[in-house]
């Protein structure tokens, strides 16, 4: 089941298990977190900064272009943008074609926001390129 999430998640899972078995629980978790951070750096992403460019369109909508890695720590700034546009009643296109990695939990949160937009008569569209999860 963990392997189906992707190679990166599998590597983090296995390194955490080995870390826990080789040391103790706290050190094992720290090893897993460290491995996850290293993977994000290898993928070319900033861990704490959202690389986003917001472009207003002529039809009173906005496009948010995202680049790099979009992970849990960069979710908060993205959520602030989505919340602002939601309150303003603005249609949003989230362009993730330039991202190297988008965390599955962040994608689930974006899906929740898309449902929230739709329930209120607004639109949140995600533009992505189709690739495999392990690419």
XYZ file of C-alpha atoms in Angstrom:
135
model
C 0.000 0.000 0.000
C 2.791 2.448 0.867
C 4.673 1.582 -2.320
C 1.624 2.569 -4.400
C 1.937 6.105 -3.005
C 5.188 6.495 -4.918
C 8.859 5.708 -4.637
C 9.553 8.783 -2.521
C 6.971 7.841 0.100
C 8.243 4.266 0.107
C 11.830 5.416 0.712
C 10.706 7.653 3.588
C 8.622 4.837 5.083
C 11.417 2.245 4.894
C 14.063 4.629 6.251
C 11.776 5.532 9.162
C 11.145 1.862 9.987
C 14.860 1.025 9.831
C 15.655 4.119 11.896
C 13.162 3.108 14.584
C 14.439 -0.474 14.656
C 18.111 0.564 14.697
C 17.763 3.308 17.321
C 14.584 4.341 19.098
C 11.228 5.838 18.140
C 12.195 9.509 18.336
C 15.472 9.116 16.436
C 13.759 6.907 13.844
C 11.103 9.544 13.201
C 13.818 12.203 12.929
C 15.615 10.027 10.374
C 12.409 9.694 8.338
C 11.816 13.454 8.425
C 15.433 14.054 7.425
C 15.140 11.684 4.472
C 11.947 13.440 3.354
C 13.675 16.852 3.494
C 16.643 15.522 1.511
C 14.291 14.132 -1.157
C 12.589 17.526 -1.484
C 15.973 19.257 -1.853
C 17.019 16.715 -4.494
C 13.779 17.397 -6.370
C 14.792 21.055 -6.429
C 12.245 22.520 -4.089
C 12.297 25.038 -1.329
C 10.846 23.591 1.822
C 9.381 26.700 3.428
C 8.613 29.037 0.527
C 5.788 28.964 -1.968
C 6.993 29.762 -5.470
C 3.823 31.276 -6.913
C 3.016 33.954 -9.452
C -0.508 35.373 -9.487
C -1.707 36.750 -12.809
C -5.059 38.537 -13.089
C -6.942 37.647 -16.277
C -9.196 39.903 -18.375
C -12.345 38.024 -17.370
C -11.965 38.963 -13.677
C -10.374 35.612 -12.825
C -6.842 34.858 -11.664
C -4.282 32.219 -12.539
C -1.883 31.061 -9.847
C 1.258 29.600 -11.436
C 3.094 27.270 -9.044
C 6.677 26.067 -9.488
C 9.065 23.833 -7.575
C 7.821 21.556 -4.815
C 4.421 22.056 -3.232
C 4.458 20.313 0.131
C 2.732 20.690 3.496
C 4.955 23.570 4.617
C 4.074 25.582 1.501
C 0.347 24.853 1.848
C -0.349 27.696 4.307
C 0.625 30.520 1.900
C -1.304 28.827 -0.911
C -4.336 28.443 1.340
C -4.184 32.169 2.181
C -4.332 33.003 -1.536
C -7.237 30.615 -2.108
C -9.099 31.987 0.911
C -8.644 35.582 -0.288
C -9.940 34.800 -3.785
C -12.798 32.746 -2.325
C -13.922 35.700 -0.194
C -13.643 38.023 -3.206
C -15.715 35.636 -5.347
C -12.955 35.289 -7.925
C -12.591 32.347 -10.316
C -9.192 30.704 -9.866
C -7.053 28.551 -12.139
C -4.275 26.754 -10.302
C -1.530 25.957 -12.817
C 0.758 23.203 -11.514
C 2.331 22.268 -14.859
C 5.703 23.649 -13.704
C 5.807 21.859 -10.342
C 8.375 19.149 -9.766
C 6.512 17.608 -6.853
C 3.062 18.075 -5.381
C 2.445 16.324 -2.093
C -0.623 14.083 -2.185
C -1.995 15.649 1.024
C -1.757 19.116 -0.514
C -3.545 17.849 -3.632
C -6.305 16.450 -1.409
C -6.637 19.863 0.265
C -6.823 21.555 -3.147
C -9.620 19.120 -4.071
C -11.471 20.126 -0.876
C -11.113 23.793 -1.826
C -12.413 23.045 -5.343
C -15.534 21.487 -3.789
C -15.924 24.511 -1.496
C -15.661 26.870 -4.482
C -18.222 24.822 -6.439
C -20.680 24.705 -3.511
C -20.630 28.507 -3.470
C -21.082 28.960 -7.221
C -17.409 29.684 -7.872
C -14.783 27.848 -9.863
C -11.356 26.507 -8.919
C -9.695 24.702 -11.812
C -6.413 22.804 -11.630
C -4.284 22.741 -14.763
C -1.705 19.935 -14.666
C 0.337 17.777 -16.962
C -0.440 14.092 -16.834
C 2.439 11.997 -15.490
C 2.838 8.908 -13.400
C 3.121 9.242 -9.640
C 6.678 7.866 -9.693
C 8.087 10.229 -12.291
